[in-house]
Short mmCIF file of C-alpha atoms in Angstrom, two decimals:
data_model
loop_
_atom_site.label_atom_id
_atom_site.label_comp_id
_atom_site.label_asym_id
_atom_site.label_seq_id
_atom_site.Cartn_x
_atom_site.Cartn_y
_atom_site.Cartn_z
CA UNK U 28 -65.79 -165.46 -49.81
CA UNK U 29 -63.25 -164.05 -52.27
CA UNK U 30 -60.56 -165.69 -54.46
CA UNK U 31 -57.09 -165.15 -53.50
CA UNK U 32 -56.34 -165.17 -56.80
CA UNK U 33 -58.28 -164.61 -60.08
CA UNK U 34 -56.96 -164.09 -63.81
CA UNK U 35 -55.87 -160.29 -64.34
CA UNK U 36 -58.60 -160.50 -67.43
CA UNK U 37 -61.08 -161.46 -65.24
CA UNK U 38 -64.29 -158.59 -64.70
CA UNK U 39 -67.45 -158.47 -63.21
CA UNK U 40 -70.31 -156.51 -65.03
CA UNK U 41 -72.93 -155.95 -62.89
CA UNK U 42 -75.00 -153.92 -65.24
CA UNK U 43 -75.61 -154.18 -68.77
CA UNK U 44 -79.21 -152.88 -70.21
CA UNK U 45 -81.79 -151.01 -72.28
CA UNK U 46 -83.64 -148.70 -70.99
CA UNK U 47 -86.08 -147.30 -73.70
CA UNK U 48 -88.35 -144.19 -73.96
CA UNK U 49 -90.79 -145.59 -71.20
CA UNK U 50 -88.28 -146.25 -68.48
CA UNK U 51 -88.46 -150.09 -68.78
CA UNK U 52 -85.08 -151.60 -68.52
CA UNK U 53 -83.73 -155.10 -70.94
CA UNK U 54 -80.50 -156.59 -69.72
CA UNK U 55 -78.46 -157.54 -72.44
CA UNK U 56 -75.77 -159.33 -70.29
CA UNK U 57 -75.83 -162.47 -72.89
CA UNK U 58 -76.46 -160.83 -76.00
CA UNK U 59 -72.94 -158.85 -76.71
CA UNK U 60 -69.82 -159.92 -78.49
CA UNK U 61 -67.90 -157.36 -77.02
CA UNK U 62 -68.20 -153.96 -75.99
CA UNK U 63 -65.74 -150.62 -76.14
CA UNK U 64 -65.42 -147.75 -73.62
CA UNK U 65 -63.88 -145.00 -74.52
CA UNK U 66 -62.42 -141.75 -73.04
CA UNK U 67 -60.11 -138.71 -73.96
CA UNK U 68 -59.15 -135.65 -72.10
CA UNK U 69 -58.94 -134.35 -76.06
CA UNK U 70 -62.57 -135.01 -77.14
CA UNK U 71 -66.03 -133.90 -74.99
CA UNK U 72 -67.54 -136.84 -73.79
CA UNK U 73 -67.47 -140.83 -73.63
CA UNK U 74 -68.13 -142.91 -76.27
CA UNK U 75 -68.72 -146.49 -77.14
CA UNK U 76 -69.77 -148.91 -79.69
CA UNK U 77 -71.63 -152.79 -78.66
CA UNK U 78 -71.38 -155.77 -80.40
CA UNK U 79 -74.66 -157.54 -80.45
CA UNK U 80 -76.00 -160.42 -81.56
CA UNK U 81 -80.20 -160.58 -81.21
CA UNK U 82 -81.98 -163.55 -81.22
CA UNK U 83 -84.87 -161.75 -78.36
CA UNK U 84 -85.71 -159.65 -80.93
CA UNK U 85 -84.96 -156.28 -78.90
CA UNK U 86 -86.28 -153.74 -81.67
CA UNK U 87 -89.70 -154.97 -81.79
CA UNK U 88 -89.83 -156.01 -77.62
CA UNK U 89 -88.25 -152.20 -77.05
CA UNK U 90 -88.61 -151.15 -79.42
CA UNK U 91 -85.55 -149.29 -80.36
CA UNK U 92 -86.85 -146.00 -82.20
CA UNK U 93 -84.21 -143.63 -81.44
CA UNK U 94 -85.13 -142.34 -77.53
CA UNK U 95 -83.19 -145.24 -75.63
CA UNK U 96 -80.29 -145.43 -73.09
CA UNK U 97 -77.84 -148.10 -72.32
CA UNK U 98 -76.56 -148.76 -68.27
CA UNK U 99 -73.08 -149.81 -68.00
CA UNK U 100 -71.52 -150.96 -64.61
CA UNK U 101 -68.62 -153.08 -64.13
CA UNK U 102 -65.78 -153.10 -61.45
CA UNK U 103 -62.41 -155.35 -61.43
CA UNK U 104 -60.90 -156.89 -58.11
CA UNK U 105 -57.32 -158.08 -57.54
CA UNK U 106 -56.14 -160.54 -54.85
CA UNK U 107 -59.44 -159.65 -53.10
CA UNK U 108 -59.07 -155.62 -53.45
CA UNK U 109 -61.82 -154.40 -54.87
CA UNK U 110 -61.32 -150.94 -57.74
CA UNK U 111 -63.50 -148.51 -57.92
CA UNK U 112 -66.87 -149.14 -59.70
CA UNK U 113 -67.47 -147.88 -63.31
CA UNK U 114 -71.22 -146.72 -63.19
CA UNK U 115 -72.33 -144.88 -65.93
CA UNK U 116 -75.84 -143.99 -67.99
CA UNK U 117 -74.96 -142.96 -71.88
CA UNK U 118 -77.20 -141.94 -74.89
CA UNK U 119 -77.81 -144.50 -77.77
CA UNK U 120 -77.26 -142.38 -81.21
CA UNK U 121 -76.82 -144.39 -83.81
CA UNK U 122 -77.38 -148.73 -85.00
CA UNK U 123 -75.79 -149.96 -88.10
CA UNK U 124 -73.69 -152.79 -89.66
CA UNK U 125 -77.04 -154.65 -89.14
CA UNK U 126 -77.26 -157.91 -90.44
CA UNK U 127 -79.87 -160.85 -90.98
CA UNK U 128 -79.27 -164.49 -90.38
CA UNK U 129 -81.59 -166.86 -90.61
CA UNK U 130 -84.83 -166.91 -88.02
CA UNK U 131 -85.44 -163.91 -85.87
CA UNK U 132 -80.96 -163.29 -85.38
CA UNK U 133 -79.36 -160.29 -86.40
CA UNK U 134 -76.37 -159.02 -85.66
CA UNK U 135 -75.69 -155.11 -84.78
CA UNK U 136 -73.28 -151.91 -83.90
CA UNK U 137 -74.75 -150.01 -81.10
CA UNK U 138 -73.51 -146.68 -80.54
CA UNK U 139 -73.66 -144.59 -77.56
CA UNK U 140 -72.27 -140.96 -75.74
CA UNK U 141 -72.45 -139.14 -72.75
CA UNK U 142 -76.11 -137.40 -72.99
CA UNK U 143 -74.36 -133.70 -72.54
CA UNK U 144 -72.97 -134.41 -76.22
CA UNK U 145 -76.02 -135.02 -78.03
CA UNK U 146 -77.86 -132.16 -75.49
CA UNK U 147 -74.93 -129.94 -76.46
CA UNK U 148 -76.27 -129.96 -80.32
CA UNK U 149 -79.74 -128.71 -79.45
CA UNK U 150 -78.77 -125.68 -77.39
CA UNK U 151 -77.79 -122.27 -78.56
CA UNK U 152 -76.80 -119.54 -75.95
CA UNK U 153 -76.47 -115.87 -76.95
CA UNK U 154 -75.18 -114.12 -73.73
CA UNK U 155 -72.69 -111.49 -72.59
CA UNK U 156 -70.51 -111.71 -69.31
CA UNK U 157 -68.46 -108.97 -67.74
CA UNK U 158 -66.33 -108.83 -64.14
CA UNK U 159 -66.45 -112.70 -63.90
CA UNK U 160 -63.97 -115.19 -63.81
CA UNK U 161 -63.42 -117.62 -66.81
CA UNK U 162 -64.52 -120.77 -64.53
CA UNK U 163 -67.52 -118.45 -62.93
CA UNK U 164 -68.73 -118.32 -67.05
CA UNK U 165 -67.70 -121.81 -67.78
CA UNK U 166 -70.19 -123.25 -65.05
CA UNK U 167 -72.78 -120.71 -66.10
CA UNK U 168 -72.51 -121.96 -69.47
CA UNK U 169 -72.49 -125.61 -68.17
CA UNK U 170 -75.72 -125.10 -66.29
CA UNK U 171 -77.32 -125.08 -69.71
CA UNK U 172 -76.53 -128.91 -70.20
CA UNK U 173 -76.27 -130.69 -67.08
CA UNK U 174 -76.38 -129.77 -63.15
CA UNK U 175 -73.87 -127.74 -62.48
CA UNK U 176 -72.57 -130.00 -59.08
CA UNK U 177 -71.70 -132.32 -61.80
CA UNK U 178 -68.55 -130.20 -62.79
CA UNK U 179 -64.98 -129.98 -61.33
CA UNK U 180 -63.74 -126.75 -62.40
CA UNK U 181 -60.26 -125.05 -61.43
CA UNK U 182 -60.55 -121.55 -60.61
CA UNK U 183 -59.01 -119.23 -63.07
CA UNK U 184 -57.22 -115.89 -62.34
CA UNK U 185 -58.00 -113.84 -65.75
CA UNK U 186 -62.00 -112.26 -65.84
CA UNK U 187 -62.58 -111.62 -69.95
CA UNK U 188 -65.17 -109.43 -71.35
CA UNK U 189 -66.85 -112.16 -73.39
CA UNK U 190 -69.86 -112.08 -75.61
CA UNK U 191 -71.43 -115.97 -76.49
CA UNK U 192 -73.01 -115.25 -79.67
CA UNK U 193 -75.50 -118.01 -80.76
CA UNK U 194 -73.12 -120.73 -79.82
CA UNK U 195 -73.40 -124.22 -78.57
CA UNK U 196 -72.18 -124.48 -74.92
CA UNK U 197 -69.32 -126.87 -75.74
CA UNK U 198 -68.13 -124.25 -78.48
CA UNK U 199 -68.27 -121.33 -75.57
CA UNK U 200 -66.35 -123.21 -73.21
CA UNK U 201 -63.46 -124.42 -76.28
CA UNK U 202 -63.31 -120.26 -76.81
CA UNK U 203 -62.93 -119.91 -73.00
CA UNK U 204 -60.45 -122.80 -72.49
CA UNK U 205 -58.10 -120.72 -74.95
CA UNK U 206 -58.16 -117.61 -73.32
CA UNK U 207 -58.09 -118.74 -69.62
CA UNK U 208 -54.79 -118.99 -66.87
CA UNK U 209 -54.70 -120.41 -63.24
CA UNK U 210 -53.23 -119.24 -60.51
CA UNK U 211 -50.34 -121.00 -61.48
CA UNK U 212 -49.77 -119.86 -65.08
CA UNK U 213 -51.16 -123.36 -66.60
CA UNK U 214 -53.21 -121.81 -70.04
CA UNK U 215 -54.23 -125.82 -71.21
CA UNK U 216 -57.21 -125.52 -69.64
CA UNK U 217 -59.18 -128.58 -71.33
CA UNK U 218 -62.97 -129.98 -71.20
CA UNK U 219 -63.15 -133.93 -70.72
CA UNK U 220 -65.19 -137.04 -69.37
CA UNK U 221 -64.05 -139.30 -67.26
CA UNK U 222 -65.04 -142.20 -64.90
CA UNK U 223 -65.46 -139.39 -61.71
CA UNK U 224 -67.41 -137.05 -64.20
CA UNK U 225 -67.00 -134.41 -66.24
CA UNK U 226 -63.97 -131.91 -65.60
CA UNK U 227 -62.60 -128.06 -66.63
CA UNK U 228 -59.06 -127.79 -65.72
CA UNK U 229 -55.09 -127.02 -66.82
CA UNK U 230 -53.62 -130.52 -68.26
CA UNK U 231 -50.47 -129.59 -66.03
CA UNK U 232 -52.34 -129.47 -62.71
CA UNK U 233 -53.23 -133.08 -63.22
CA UNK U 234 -49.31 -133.80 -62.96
CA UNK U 235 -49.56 -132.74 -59.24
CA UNK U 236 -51.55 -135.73 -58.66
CA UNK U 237 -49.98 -139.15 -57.18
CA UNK U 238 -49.46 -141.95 -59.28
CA UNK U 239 -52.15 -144.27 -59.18
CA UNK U 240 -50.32 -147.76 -60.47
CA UNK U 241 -46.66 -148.52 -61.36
CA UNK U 242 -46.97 -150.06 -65.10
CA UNK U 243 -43.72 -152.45 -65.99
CA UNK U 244 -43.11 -154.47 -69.49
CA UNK U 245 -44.37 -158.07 -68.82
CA UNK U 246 -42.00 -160.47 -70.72
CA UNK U 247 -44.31 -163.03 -71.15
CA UNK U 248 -47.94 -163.39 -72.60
CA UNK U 249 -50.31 -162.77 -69.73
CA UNK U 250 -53.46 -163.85 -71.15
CA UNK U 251 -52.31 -167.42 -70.30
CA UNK U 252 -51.24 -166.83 -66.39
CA UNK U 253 -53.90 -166.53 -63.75
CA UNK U 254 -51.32 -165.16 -61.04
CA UNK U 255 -48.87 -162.62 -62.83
CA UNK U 256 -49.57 -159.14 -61.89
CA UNK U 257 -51.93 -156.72 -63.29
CA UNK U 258 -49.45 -154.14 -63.26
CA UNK U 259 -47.03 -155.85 -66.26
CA UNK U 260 -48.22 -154.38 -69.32
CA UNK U 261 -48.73 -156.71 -72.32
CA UNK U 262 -47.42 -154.46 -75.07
CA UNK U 263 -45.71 -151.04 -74.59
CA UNK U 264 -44.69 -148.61 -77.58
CA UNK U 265 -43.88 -145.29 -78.30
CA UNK U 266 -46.60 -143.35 -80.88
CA UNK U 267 -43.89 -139.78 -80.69
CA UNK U 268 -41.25 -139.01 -78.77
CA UNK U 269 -40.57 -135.33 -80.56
CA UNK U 270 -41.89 -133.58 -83.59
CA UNK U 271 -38.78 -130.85 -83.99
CA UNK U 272 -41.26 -129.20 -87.01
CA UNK U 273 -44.48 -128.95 -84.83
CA UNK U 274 -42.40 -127.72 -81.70
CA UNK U 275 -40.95 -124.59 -83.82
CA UNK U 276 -44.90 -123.88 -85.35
CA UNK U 277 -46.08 -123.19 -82.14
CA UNK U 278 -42.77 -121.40 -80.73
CA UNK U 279 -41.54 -124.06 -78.11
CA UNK U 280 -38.96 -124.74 -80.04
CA UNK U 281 -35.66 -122.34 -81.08
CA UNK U 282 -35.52 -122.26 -84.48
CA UNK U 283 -31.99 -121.02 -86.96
CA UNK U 284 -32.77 -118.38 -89.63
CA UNK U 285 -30.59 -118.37 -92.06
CA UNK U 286 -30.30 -115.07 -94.24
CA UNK U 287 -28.84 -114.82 -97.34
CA UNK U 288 -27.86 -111.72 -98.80
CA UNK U 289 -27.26 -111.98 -103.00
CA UNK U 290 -25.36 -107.95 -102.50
CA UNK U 291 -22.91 -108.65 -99.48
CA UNK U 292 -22.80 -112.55 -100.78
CA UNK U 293 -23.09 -113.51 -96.91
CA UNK U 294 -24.47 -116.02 -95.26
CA UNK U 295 -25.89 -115.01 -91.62
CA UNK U 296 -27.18 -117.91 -88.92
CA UNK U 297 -29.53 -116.54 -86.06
CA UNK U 298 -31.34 -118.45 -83.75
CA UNK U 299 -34.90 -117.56 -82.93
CA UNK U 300 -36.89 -118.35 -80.12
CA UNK U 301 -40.05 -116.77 -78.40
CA UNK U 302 -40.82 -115.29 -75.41
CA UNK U 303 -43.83 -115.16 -73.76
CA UNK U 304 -42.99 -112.19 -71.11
CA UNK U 305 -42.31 -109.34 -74.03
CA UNK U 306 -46.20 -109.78 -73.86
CA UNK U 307 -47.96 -110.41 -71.16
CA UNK U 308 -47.57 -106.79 -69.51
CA UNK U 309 -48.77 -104.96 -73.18
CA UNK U 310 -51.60 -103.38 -72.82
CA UNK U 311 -54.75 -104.05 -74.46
CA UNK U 312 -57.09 -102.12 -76.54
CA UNK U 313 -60.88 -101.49 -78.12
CA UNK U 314 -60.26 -102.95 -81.92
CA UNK U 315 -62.21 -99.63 -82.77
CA UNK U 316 -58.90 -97.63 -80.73
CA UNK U 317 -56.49 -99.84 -82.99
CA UNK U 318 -58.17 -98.79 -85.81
CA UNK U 319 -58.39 -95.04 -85.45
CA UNK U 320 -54.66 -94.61 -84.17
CA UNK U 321 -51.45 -94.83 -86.44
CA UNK U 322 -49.72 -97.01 -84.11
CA UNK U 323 -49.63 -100.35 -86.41
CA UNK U 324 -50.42 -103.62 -84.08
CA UNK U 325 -48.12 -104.77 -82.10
CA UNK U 326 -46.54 -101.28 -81.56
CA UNK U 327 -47.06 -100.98 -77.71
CA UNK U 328 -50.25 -103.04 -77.75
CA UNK U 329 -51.69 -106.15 -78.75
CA UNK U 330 -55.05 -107.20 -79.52
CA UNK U 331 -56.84 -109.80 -78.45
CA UNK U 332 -59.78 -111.15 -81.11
CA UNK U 333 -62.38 -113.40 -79.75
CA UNK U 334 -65.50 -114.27 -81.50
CA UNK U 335 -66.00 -110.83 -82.44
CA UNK U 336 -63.62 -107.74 -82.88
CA UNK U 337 -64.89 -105.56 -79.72
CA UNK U 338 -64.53 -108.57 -77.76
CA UNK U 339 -61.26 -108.23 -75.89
CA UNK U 340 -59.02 -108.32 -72.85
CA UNK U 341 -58.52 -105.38 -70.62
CA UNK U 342 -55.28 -105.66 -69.04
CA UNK U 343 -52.52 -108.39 -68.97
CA UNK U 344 -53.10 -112.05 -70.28
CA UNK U 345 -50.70 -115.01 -71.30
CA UNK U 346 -51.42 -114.53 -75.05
CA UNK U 347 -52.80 -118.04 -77.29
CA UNK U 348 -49.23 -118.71 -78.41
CA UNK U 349 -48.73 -119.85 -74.65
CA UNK U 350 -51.52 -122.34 -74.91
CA UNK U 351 -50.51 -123.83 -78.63
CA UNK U 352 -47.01 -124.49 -76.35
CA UNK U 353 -48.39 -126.07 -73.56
CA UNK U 354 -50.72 -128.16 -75.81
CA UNK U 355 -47.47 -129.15 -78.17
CA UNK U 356 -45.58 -130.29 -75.67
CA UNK U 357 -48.38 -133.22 -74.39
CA UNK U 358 -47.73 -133.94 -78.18
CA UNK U 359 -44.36 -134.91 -77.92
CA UNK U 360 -43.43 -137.85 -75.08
CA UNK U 361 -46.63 -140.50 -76.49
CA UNK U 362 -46.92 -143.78 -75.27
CA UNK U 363 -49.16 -146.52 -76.11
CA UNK U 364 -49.88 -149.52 -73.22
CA UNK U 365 -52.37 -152.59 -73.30
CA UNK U 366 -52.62 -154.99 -70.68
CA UNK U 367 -55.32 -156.45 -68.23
CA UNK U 368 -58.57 -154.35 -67.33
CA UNK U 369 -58.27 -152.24 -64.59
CA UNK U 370 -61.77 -150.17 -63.55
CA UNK U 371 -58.94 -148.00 -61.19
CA UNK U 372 -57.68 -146.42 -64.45
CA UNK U 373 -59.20 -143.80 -65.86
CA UNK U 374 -58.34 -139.96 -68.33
CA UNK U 375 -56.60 -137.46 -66.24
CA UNK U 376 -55.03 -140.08 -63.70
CA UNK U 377 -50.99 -140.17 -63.74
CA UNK U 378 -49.29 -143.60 -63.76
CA UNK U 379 -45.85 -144.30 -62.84
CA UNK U 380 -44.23 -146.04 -65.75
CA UNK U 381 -41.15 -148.72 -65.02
CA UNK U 382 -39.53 -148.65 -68.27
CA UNK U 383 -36.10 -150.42 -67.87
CA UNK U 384 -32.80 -148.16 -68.85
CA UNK U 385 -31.34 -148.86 -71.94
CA UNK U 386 -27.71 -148.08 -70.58
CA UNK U 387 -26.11 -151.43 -70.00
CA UNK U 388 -24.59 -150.28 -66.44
CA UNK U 389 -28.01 -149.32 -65.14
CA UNK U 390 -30.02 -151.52 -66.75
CA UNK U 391 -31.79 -152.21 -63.38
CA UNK U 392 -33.37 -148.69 -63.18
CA UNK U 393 -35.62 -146.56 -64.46
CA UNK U 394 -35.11 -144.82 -67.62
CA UNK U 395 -34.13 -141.17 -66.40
CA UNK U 396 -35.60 -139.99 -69.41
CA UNK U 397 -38.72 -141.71 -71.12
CA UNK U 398 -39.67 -143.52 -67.72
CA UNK U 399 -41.61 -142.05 -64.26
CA UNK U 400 -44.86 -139.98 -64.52
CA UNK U 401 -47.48 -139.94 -67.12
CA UNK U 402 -50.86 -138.46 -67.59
CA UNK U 403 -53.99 -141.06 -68.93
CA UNK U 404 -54.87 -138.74 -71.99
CA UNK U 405 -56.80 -141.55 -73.56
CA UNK U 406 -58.04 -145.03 -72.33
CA UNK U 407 -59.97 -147.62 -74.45
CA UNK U 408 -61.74 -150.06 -72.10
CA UNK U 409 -62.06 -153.28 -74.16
CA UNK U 410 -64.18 -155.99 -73.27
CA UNK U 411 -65.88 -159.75 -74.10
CA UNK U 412 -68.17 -162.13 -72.98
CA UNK U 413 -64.44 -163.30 -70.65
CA UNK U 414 -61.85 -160.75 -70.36
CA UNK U 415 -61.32 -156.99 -70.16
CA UNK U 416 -58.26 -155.30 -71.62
CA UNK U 417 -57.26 -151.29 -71.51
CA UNK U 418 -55.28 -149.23 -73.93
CA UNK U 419 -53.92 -146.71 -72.61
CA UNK U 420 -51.85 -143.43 -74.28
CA UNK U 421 -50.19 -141.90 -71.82
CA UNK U 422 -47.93 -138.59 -72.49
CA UNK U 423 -45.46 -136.70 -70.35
CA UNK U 424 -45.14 -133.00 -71.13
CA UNK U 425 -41.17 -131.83 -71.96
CA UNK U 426 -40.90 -130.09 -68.68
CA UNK U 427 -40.71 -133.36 -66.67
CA UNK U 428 -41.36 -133.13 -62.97
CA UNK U 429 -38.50 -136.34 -62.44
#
């Protein structure tokens, strides 16, 4: 039978092992320190580091030569609900920080990653595509690393004339992810790992989603209650909330220009912005076209250079100054949160986050505008041989949907 109640720290790992280059398995449930998890909807693939302290002797009973994989499974429960379970199977890379004591203990940093990264360096595709859709390539190119079930892709509208030459498939897709647009005009199409798998999709689309916990500032130290709630953060802070000089860089921002002229001696003020629409209807053009014409670029056309100067678009597409703005503006509104474990949150899930007003009349409500929705861009699962704790950075774009 359940507890009612248990301590929001409180985890239960129900797999922790070895499994070397013959397929035998080692649990190593009492031989870590602690252990990190780590995702980003930023960086390809989960990573992780373990804490361990040996006194079994695991390199010469494995041994560990280089070939081995580490099981990880663990799942939190609240008042009797349980979360989703955390099952996953990563690559062991690298050992270091290794250190003798006296009798057969050592100490050690053992670090894994999701097998599709180290796979990723080993594979080279040269290939050309034509009449197919940017997700159609994408899970083409995928196939070369994993099963291709195991990807979520959203469909994209734009179908590119691309050629892959001699590229690894993670640098194919990071080409494609620039140049692609959904139905719905989202150009931030990203590559990422999380908990469900891994995932090709528009950052934006994953604001549609519903909010899967309300997060509120816990005035008091939690690590010392067993029955406050797991949804009162321990620390919250803000990493950015604007960066005026990035935003004008990548044209989300208006910007003055201020002209000087040492004949007239005048001073003249303009504001500058950009608009995206005075190019996605110009037509585009063979680089060999460009060259042989007297138009100059830009004159009625605009071309489009992928990984090779023939490589381009044939007819209208957002151009990459879109994408730098979409991606700038998950730059701005940056949050930081730790408090208790949660196996429920994971990258690429929106929370709902109850941050108090700072007006003195509405101090009671929600900040109308640093609180309500925020995307899980990153997530550090930390844990020991007794608690779990998650950071969490969690950014809203500008264009809030509240």
């Amino acid at each position: 039978m359940k507890e009612s109640k248990r301590s929001v720290k409180v985890y239960d790992l129900l797999t922790f092992s070895i499994t070397n280059c013959w397929g035998q398995e080692t649990d190593i449930h009492t031989l870590f320190t602690s252990f990190t998890v780590t995702e980003s909807v930023f960086r390809k693939g989960t990573r992780g580091t373990v804490s361990v302290v040996d006194d079994l002797g695991l390199f010469e009973m494995l041994p560990l030569v280089g070939d081995e994989y580490i099981n990880i499974s663990f799942r939190t429960d609240w008042m009797g609900v349980e979360d989703p379970i955390y099952d996953r199977t990563f690559r062991i890379y690298r050992i270091d920080n290794g250190k003798q004591y006296s009798g057969a203990t050592r100490s050690y940093i053992i670090h894994f990653i999701s097998p599709e990264v180290e796979h990723n360096e080993s594979v080279y595709i040269s290939r050309s595509y034509k009449g197919k859709t940017s997700d159609m390539i994408v899970r083409d190119v995928w196939n070369n690393l994993s099963d291709v079930d195991a990807l979520t892709c959203v469909e994209s509208v734009n179908a590119p004339r691309y050629i892959i030459p001699n590229l690894h498939p993670f640098d194919a897709i990071s080409w494609l992810s620039e140049n692609s647009v959904s139905d719905k005009g989202y150009s931030d199409y990203v590559l990422y790992e999380n908990r469900d798998g891994w995932n090709w999709l528009p950052l934006r689309s994953l604001m549609d989603d519903e909010p899967i916990q309300t997060i509120r500032r816990s005035m008091s130290n939690i690590s010392n209650l067993s029955s406050v709630s797991r949804d009162n953060a321990e620390d919250i802070e803000f990493s950015r909330l604007y960066d005026t000089i990035e935003m004008c860089r990548s044209g989300l921002y208006g910007v003055d220009e201020t002209q000087y002229s040492l004949v007239n001696k005048t001073v003249n003020i303009e504001g500058v912005s950009y608009n995206d629409r005075d190019f996605v209807e110009m037509p585009r053009a063979n680089a060999s076209v460009i060259e042989q014409c007297d138009m100059p670029i830009g004159a009625g056309m605009n071309l489009i250079r992928g990984n090779d100067p023939e490589t381009v678009y044939q007819g209208s597409h957002k151009p990459l100054m879109r994408r730098k703005q979409l991606m700038s503006e998950w730059k701005g509104n940056t949050w930081s949160i730790t408090g208790p474990g949660n196996s429920n949150q994971t990258c690429g899930k929106v929370i709902y986050l109850d941050l108090p007003s700072m007006s003195i009349n509405n101090s009671d409500e929600v900040d109308g505008k640093y609180g309500g929705r925020y995307l899980i861009t990153d997530i550090n699962h930390h844990f020991n041989q007794t608690e779990y704790t998650t950071g969490m950075t969690i950014r809203s774009n500008i264009l809030r949907t509240e």
